[in-house]
mmCIF file of C-alpha atoms and ligand atoms in Angstrom:
data_model
loop_
_atom_site.group_PDB
_atom_site.id
_atom_site.type_symbol
_atom_site.label_atom_id
_atom_site.label_comp_id
_atom_site.label_asym_id
_atom_site.label_seq_id
_atom_site.Cartn_x
_atom_site.Cartn_y
_atom_site.Cartn_z
ATOM 1 C CA MET A 1 -13.122 8.030 16.512
ATOM 2 C CA SER A 2 -9.815 6.118 16.473
ATOM 3 C CA ASN A 3 -8.090 5.407 13.185
ATOM 4 C CA TYR A 4 -6.676 2.036 14.210
ATOM 5 C CA VAL A 5 -7.878 -1.532 14.493
ATOM 6 C CA ILE A 6 -6.311 -4.166 16.736
ATOM 7 C CA MET A 7 -7.053 -7.449 15.028
ATOM 8 C CA ASP A 8 -8.475 -10.312 17.017
ATOM 9 C CA HIS A 9 -8.579 -13.407 14.812
ATOM 10 C CA PRO A 10 -7.363 -16.503 16.717
ATOM 11 C CA LEU A 11 -5.293 -17.744 13.762
ATOM 12 C CA LEU A 12 -3.481 -14.415 13.678
ATOM 13 C CA LYS A 13 -2.875 -14.452 17.441
ATOM 14 C CA HIS A 14 -1.542 -18.016 17.261
ATOM 15 C CA LYS A 15 0.923 -17.211 14.489
ATOM 16 C CA ILE A 16 2.103 -14.042 16.237
ATOM 17 C CA SER A 17 2.833 -16.115 19.357
ATOM 18 C CA MET A 18 4.896 -18.476 17.183
ATOM 19 C CA ILE A 19 7.085 -15.683 15.771
ATOM 20 C CA ARG A 20 7.684 -14.301 19.263
ATOM 21 C CA ASP A 21 9.335 -17.579 20.289
ATOM 22 C CA GLU A 22 13.128 -17.188 20.197
ATOM 23 C CA ARG A 23 13.405 -20.834 19.070
ATOM 24 C CA THR A 24 11.569 -20.075 15.802
ATOM 25 C CA GLY A 25 14.255 -20.178 13.104
ATOM 26 C CA THR A 26 14.593 -18.022 9.994
ATOM 27 C CA ASN A 27 12.711 -20.296 7.561
ATOM 28 C CA GLU A 28 9.712 -20.718 9.801
ATOM 29 C CA PHE A 29 9.765 -17.075 10.872
ATOM 30 C CA ARG A 30 9.685 -15.895 7.253
ATOM 31 C CA ALA A 31 6.822 -18.259 6.348
ATOM 32 C CA LEU A 32 4.800 -17.146 9.374
ATOM 33 C CA VAL A 33 5.316 -13.441 8.635
ATOM 34 C CA GLU A 34 4.012 -14.092 5.119
ATOM 35 C CA GLU A 35 0.929 -15.918 6.476
ATOM 36 C CA ILE A 36 0.266 -13.197 9.052
ATOM 37 C CA ALA A 37 0.485 -10.506 6.354
ATOM 38 C CA MET A 38 -2.010 -12.446 4.257
ATOM 39 C CA LEU A 39 -4.482 -12.767 7.141
ATOM 40 C CA MET A 40 -4.112 -9.077 7.990
ATOM 41 C CA GLY A 41 -4.369 -8.055 4.347
ATOM 42 C CA TYR A 42 -7.623 -9.972 3.940
ATOM 43 C CA GLU A 43 -9.172 -7.855 6.676
ATOM 44 C CA ALA A 44 -7.484 -4.540 5.825
ATOM 45 C CA LEU A 45 -8.580 -4.703 2.195
ATOM 46 C CA ARG A 46 -12.260 -5.337 2.885
ATOM 47 C CA ASP A 47 -13.167 -1.795 1.761
ATOM 48 C CA LEU A 48 -11.453 -1.945 -1.638
ATOM 49 C CA PRO A 49 -13.810 -0.473 -4.238
ATOM 50 C CA VAL A 50 -15.521 -2.912 -6.603
ATOM 51 C CA GLN A 51 -17.476 -2.455 -9.783
ATOM 52 C CA ASP A 52 -19.749 -4.829 -11.634
ATOM 53 C CA VAL A 53 -18.336 -6.251 -14.860
ATOM 54 C CA GLU A 54 -19.940 -8.514 -17.416
ATOM 55 C CA VAL A 55 -18.868 -12.171 -17.234
ATOM 56 C CA LYS A 56 -20.158 -15.066 -19.318
ATOM 57 C CA THR A 57 -20.474 -18.195 -17.201
ATOM 58 C CA PRO A 58 -21.109 -21.606 -18.826
ATOM 59 C CA ILE A 59 -24.792 -20.957 -17.988
ATOM 60 C CA GLU A 60 -25.424 -17.290 -18.826
ATOM 61 C CA THR A 61 -24.004 -13.775 -18.882
ATOM 62 C CA CYS A 62 -24.134 -11.828 -15.625
ATOM 63 C CA MET A 63 -22.867 -8.646 -14.000
ATOM 64 C CA THR A 64 -20.505 -9.539 -11.146
ATOM 65 C CA PRO A 65 -18.171 -7.451 -8.908
ATOM 66 C CA MET A 66 -14.423 -7.092 -9.449
ATOM 67 C CA ILE A 67 -11.847 -4.789 -7.828
ATOM 68 C CA ALA A 68 -12.070 -1.344 -9.424
ATOM 69 C CA GLY A 69 -9.661 1.544 -9.920
ATOM 70 C CA LYS A 70 -5.882 1.738 -10.217
ATOM 71 C CA LYS A 71 -3.911 -1.212 -8.953
ATOM 72 C CA LEU A 72 -3.077 -1.374 -5.265
ATOM 73 C CA ALA A 73 0.397 -0.213 -4.173
ATOM 74 C CA ILE A 74 2.185 -2.174 -1.462
ATOM 75 C CA VAL A 75 5.023 -0.220 0.140
ATOM 76 C CA PRO A 76 7.300 -2.144 2.513
ATOM 77 C CA ILE A 77 9.549 -0.161 4.847
ATOM 78 C CA LEU A 78 12.996 -1.711 4.275
ATOM 79 C CA ARG A 79 14.194 -4.069 5.359
ATOM 80 C CA ALA A 80 11.741 -5.922 7.551
ATOM 81 C CA GLY A 81 8.623 -4.807 5.672
ATOM 82 C CA LEU A 82 9.821 -6.876 2.689
ATOM 83 C CA GLY A 83 8.847 -10.006 4.620
ATOM 84 C CA MET A 84 5.161 -9.018 4.455
ATOM 85 C CA VAL A 85 4.933 -8.279 0.721
ATOM 86 C CA SER A 86 4.424 -11.810 -0.599
ATOM 87 C CA GLY A 87 1.524 -12.404 1.806
ATOM 88 C CA ILE A 88 -0.368 -9.508 0.274
ATOM 89 C CA THR A 89 0.575 -10.184 -3.336
ATOM 90 C CA ALA A 90 -0.827 -13.685 -2.792
ATOM 91 C CA LEU A 91 -4.186 -11.938 -2.304
ATOM 92 C CA VAL A 92 -3.721 -9.211 -4.933
ATOM 93 C CA PRO A 93 -1.226 -10.489 -7.524
ATOM 94 C CA SER A 94 -1.636 -7.387 -9.703
ATOM 95 C CA ALA A 95 -0.468 -5.012 -6.943
ATOM 96 C CA LYS A 96 2.418 -2.669 -7.714
ATOM 97 C CA ILE A 97 5.253 -2.475 -5.215
ATOM 98 C CA GLY A 98 7.089 0.629 -3.971
ATOM 99 C CA HIS A 99 9.966 0.734 -1.479
ATOM 100 C CA ILE A 100 10.942 3.074 1.318
ATOM 101 C CA GLY A 101 14.370 2.611 2.870
ATOM 102 C CA LEU A 102 14.681 3.706 6.495
ATOM 103 C CA TYR A 103 16.863 2.532 9.325
ATOM 104 C CA ARG A 104 16.713 3.436 12.976
ATOM 105 C CA ASP A 105 19.818 4.994 14.470
ATOM 106 C CA PRO A 106 20.828 2.568 17.249
ATOM 107 C CA GLU A 107 21.656 5.443 19.637
ATOM 108 C CA THR A 108 18.967 8.059 19.016
ATOM 109 C CA HIS A 109 16.332 5.640 17.589
ATOM 110 C CA GLU A 110 15.535 8.327 15.004
ATOM 111 C CA PRO A 111 14.789 7.092 11.444
ATOM 112 C CA HIS A 112 17.188 7.834 8.579
ATOM 113 C CA GLU A 113 15.958 7.686 5.007
ATOM 114 C CA TYR A 114 18.055 6.096 2.299
ATOM 115 C CA TYR A 115 15.602 5.172 -0.491
ATOM 116 C CA CYS A 116 12.159 5.982 -1.847
ATOM 117 C CA LYS A 117 10.615 4.689 -5.077
ATOM 118 C CA LEU A 118 6.840 4.576 -5.500
ATOM 119 C CA PRO A 119 4.648 3.358 -8.371
ATOM 120 C CA ALA A 120 3.005 6.156 -10.402
ATOM 121 C CA PRO A 121 0.409 7.590 -10.348
ATOM 122 C CA ILE A 122 0.697 7.249 -6.567
ATOM 123 C CA ASP A 123 -2.097 9.781 -5.907
ATOM 124 C CA GLN A 124 -4.650 7.444 -7.539
ATOM 125 C CA ARG A 125 -3.731 4.245 -5.722
ATOM 126 C CA CYS A 126 -4.742 2.684 -2.447
ATOM 127 C CA ILE A 127 -1.346 2.390 -0.713
ATOM 128 C CA VAL A 128 -0.658 -0.284 1.894
ATOM 129 C CA VAL A 129 2.493 0.457 3.906
ATOM 130 C CA VAL A 130 3.850 -2.608 5.690
ATOM 131 C CA ASP A 131 6.352 -3.042 8.504
ATOM 132 C CA PRO A 132 6.211 -5.816 11.123
ATOM 133 C CA MET A 133 7.173 -3.482 14.001
ATOM 134 C CA LEU A 134 5.747 -0.142 15.160
ATOM 135 C CA ALA A 135 8.012 0.775 18.089
ATOM 136 C CA THR A 136 8.594 4.515 18.706
ATOM 137 C CA GLY A 137 6.615 5.148 15.527
ATOM 138 C CA GLY A 138 9.394 7.304 14.034
ATOM 139 C CA SER A 139 9.922 5.111 10.957
ATOM 140 C CA ALA A 140 6.221 4.767 10.122
ATOM 141 C CA VAL A 141 5.502 8.486 10.630
ATOM 142 C CA ASP A 142 8.447 9.364 8.400
ATOM 143 C CA ALA A 143 7.544 6.828 5.692
ATOM 144 C CA ILE A 144 3.968 8.073 5.488
ATOM 145 C CA THR A 145 5.098 11.709 5.453
ATOM 146 C CA GLN A 146 7.315 10.843 2.464
ATOM 147 C CA ILE A 147 4.476 9.061 0.678
ATOM 148 C CA LYS A 148 2.209 12.079 1.184
ATOM 149 C CA GLU A 149 4.965 14.376 -0.120
ATOM 150 C CA HIS A 150 5.010 12.236 -3.273
ATOM 151 C CA GLY A 151 1.227 12.695 -3.604
ATOM 152 C CA GLY A 152 -0.140 9.600 -1.814
ATOM 153 C CA LYS A 153 -3.668 10.134 -0.504
ATOM 154 C CA THR A 154 -5.341 6.854 0.396
ATOM 155 C CA ILE A 155 -2.979 5.161 2.826
ATOM 156 C CA LYS A 156 -3.234 2.142 5.121
ATOM 157 C CA PHE A 157 -0.501 1.048 7.499
ATOM 158 C CA MET A 158 -0.189 -2.552 8.592
ATOM 159 C CA CYS A 159 2.095 -3.816 11.385
ATOM 160 C CA ILE A 160 2.258 -7.147 13.176
ATOM 161 C CA ILE A 161 3.262 -5.831 16.626
ATOM 162 C CA ALA A 162 2.887 -2.291 17.956
ATOM 163 C CA ALA A 163 3.958 -0.551 21.160
ATOM 164 C CA PRO A 164 1.394 1.847 22.660
ATOM 165 C CA GLU A 165 3.880 4.726 22.234
ATOM 166 C CA GLY A 166 4.269 4.133 18.489
ATOM 167 C CA LEU A 167 0.589 3.584 17.851
ATOM 168 C CA LYS A 168 -0.286 6.849 19.601
ATOM 169 C CA ARG A 169 2.417 8.781 17.729
ATOM 170 C CA LEU A 170 1.419 7.429 14.305
ATOM 171 C CA SER A 171 -2.280 7.841 14.937
ATOM 172 C CA GLN A 172 -1.798 11.481 15.982
ATOM 173 C CA ALA A 173 0.700 12.378 13.257
ATOM 174 C CA HIS A 174 -1.460 10.890 10.469
ATOM 175 C CA PRO A 175 -5.092 10.811 11.639
ATOM 176 C CA ASP A 176 -6.271 10.414 8.033
ATOM 177 C CA ILE A 177 -4.750 6.944 7.512
ATOM 178 C CA GLN A 178 -6.142 3.604 8.648
ATOM 179 C CA ILE A 179 -3.828 1.581 10.895
ATOM 180 C CA TYR A 180 -4.062 -2.214 11.303
ATOM 181 C CA VAL A 181 -2.251 -3.841 14.230
ATOM 182 C CA GLY A 182 -1.872 -7.594 14.753
ATOM 183 C CA GLN A 183 -1.065 -7.280 18.464
ATOM 184 C CA LEU A 184 -0.620 -4.352 20.836
ATOM 185 C CA ASP A 185 2.251 -5.029 23.234
ATOM 186 C CA ARG A 186 3.048 -3.618 26.669
ATOM 187 C CA CYS A 187 5.783 -0.979 26.215
ATOM 188 C CA LEU A 188 9.224 -0.098 24.870
ATOM 189 C CA ASN A 189 12.427 -0.888 26.743
ATOM 190 C CA GLU A 190 15.430 1.457 27.093
ATOM 191 C CA GLN A 191 16.748 0.467 23.666
ATOM 192 C CA ALA A 192 13.299 1.220 22.184
ATOM 193 C CA TYR A 193 12.608 -2.472 21.548
ATOM 194 C CA ILE A 194 9.032 -3.654 21.947
ATOM 195 C CA CYS A 195 8.310 -5.725 25.100
ATOM 196 C CA PRO A 196 7.656 -8.619 24.905
ATOM 197 C CA GLY A 197 7.917 -8.167 21.101
ATOM 198 C CA LEU A 198 9.943 -10.562 19.008
ATOM 199 C CA GLY A 199 13.392 -8.950 18.947
ATOM 200 C CA ASP A 200 14.805 -7.422 15.771
ATOM 201 C CA ALA A 201 12.359 -8.253 12.984
ATOM 202 C CA GLY A 202 14.836 -7.570 10.153
ATOM 203 C CA ASP A 203 17.474 -9.833 11.685
ATOM 204 C CA ARG A 204 14.949 -12.616 12.283
ATOM 205 C CA ILE A 205 13.540 -12.452 8.727
ATOM 206 C CA PHE A 206 16.899 -12.261 6.973
ATOM 207 C CA GLY A 207 18.985 -14.358 9.367
ATOM 208 C CA THR A 208 21.453 -11.529 10.010
ATOM 209 C CA LYS A 209 23.075 -10.743 13.380
HETATM 210 C C1 PRP B 1 12.775 -1.733 12.498
HETATM 211 C C2 PRP B 1 11.358 -2.057 12.052
HETATM 212 C C3 PRP B 1 10.776 -0.693 11.803
HETATM 213 C C4 PRP B 1 11.451 0.147 12.861
HETATM 214 C C5 PRP B 1 10.473 0.376 13.976
HETATM 215 O O1 PRP B 1 13.567 -1.474 11.416
HETATM 216 O O2 PRP B 1 11.304 -2.904 10.947
HETATM 217 O O3 PRP B 1 11.055 -0.175 10.516
HETATM 218 O O4 PRP B 1 12.578 -0.588 13.336
HETATM 219 O O5 PRP B 1 11.011 1.216 14.923
HETATM 220 P P1 PRP B 1 10.429 2.669 15.213
HETATM 221 O O6 PRP B 1 8.947 2.535 15.267
HETATM 222 O O7 PRP B 1 11.036 3.015 16.541
HETATM 223 O O8 PRP B 1 10.894 3.592 14.131
HETATM 224 P P2 PRP B 1 15.143 -1.127 11.550
HETATM 225 O O9 PRP B 1 15.324 0.360 11.613
HETATM 226 O O10 PRP B 1 15.733 -1.923 12.662
HETATM 227 O O11 PRP B 1 15.714 -1.542 10.153
HETATM 228 P P3 PRP B 1 15.775 -2.964 9.417
HETATM 229 O O12 PRP B 1 14.360 -3.306 9.012
HETATM 230 O O13 PRP B 1 16.648 -2.664 8.252
HETATM 231 O O14 PRP B 1 16.350 -3.983 10.356
HETATM 232 N N1 URA B 2 12.477 -2.803 15.567
HETATM 233 C C1 URA B 2 12.427 -4.140 15.720
HETATM 234 O O1 URA B 2 12.766 -4.896 14.803
HETATM 235 N N2 URA B 2 11.997 -4.631 16.898
HETATM 236 C C2 URA B 2 11.606 -3.845 17.914
HETATM 237 O O2 URA B 2 11.216 -4.358 18.976
HETATM 238 C C3 URA B 2 11.681 -2.440 17.746
HETATM 239 C C4 URA B 2 12.107 -1.954 16.551
#
């Protein structure tokens, strides 16, 4: 059984098409990435554990479900993953936020780590790792390896666009995690950019370049 889901909601597809467009400027791009993360988060978090708690309504007291367990941890892969955080905190405002700093070497395309800070106790939290792009898969594989080394156990990975190469690599390297993909694209080009993709996600979110 595969450990990934390619999402198929028309609203999600529409918004992904909008961020692909090279004419979409930084403000709009950022807002759309936030909305896409919220739509994806809604689906990816459907198995969060709940437990009944007592609530007094104006009519009577009842037992009613609320999210149970330690607070969710959202872990963006820096930089571009930062653009997805607010979309998920809009759904789960109490979530804790960790950070993993990785950048891809422009020549080798291998990831290089420069930062890792995760909310404790990480082993007891549902961890949602976010990054808009899953290209070769090197960054995501590395980030999740680091999280596991710090004790993370229940891990989901959410990306907006994936290349088949990256999805296969991540799925094989970490078969125990659940992967959520907004859109599966055709392939990587020689510079390991996703085709058709959306270009450099970090540059488009932060207006750099
Ligand atoms: C981009 C993207 C992913 C990574 C994907 O980040 O946000 O983290 O590349 O590529 P991979 O699957 O081949 O590893 P980048 O390294 O460009 O850093 P940035 O977010 O700081 O721009
Ligand atoms: N990182 C990006 O931002 N875009 C790609 O297409 C590949 C890696």
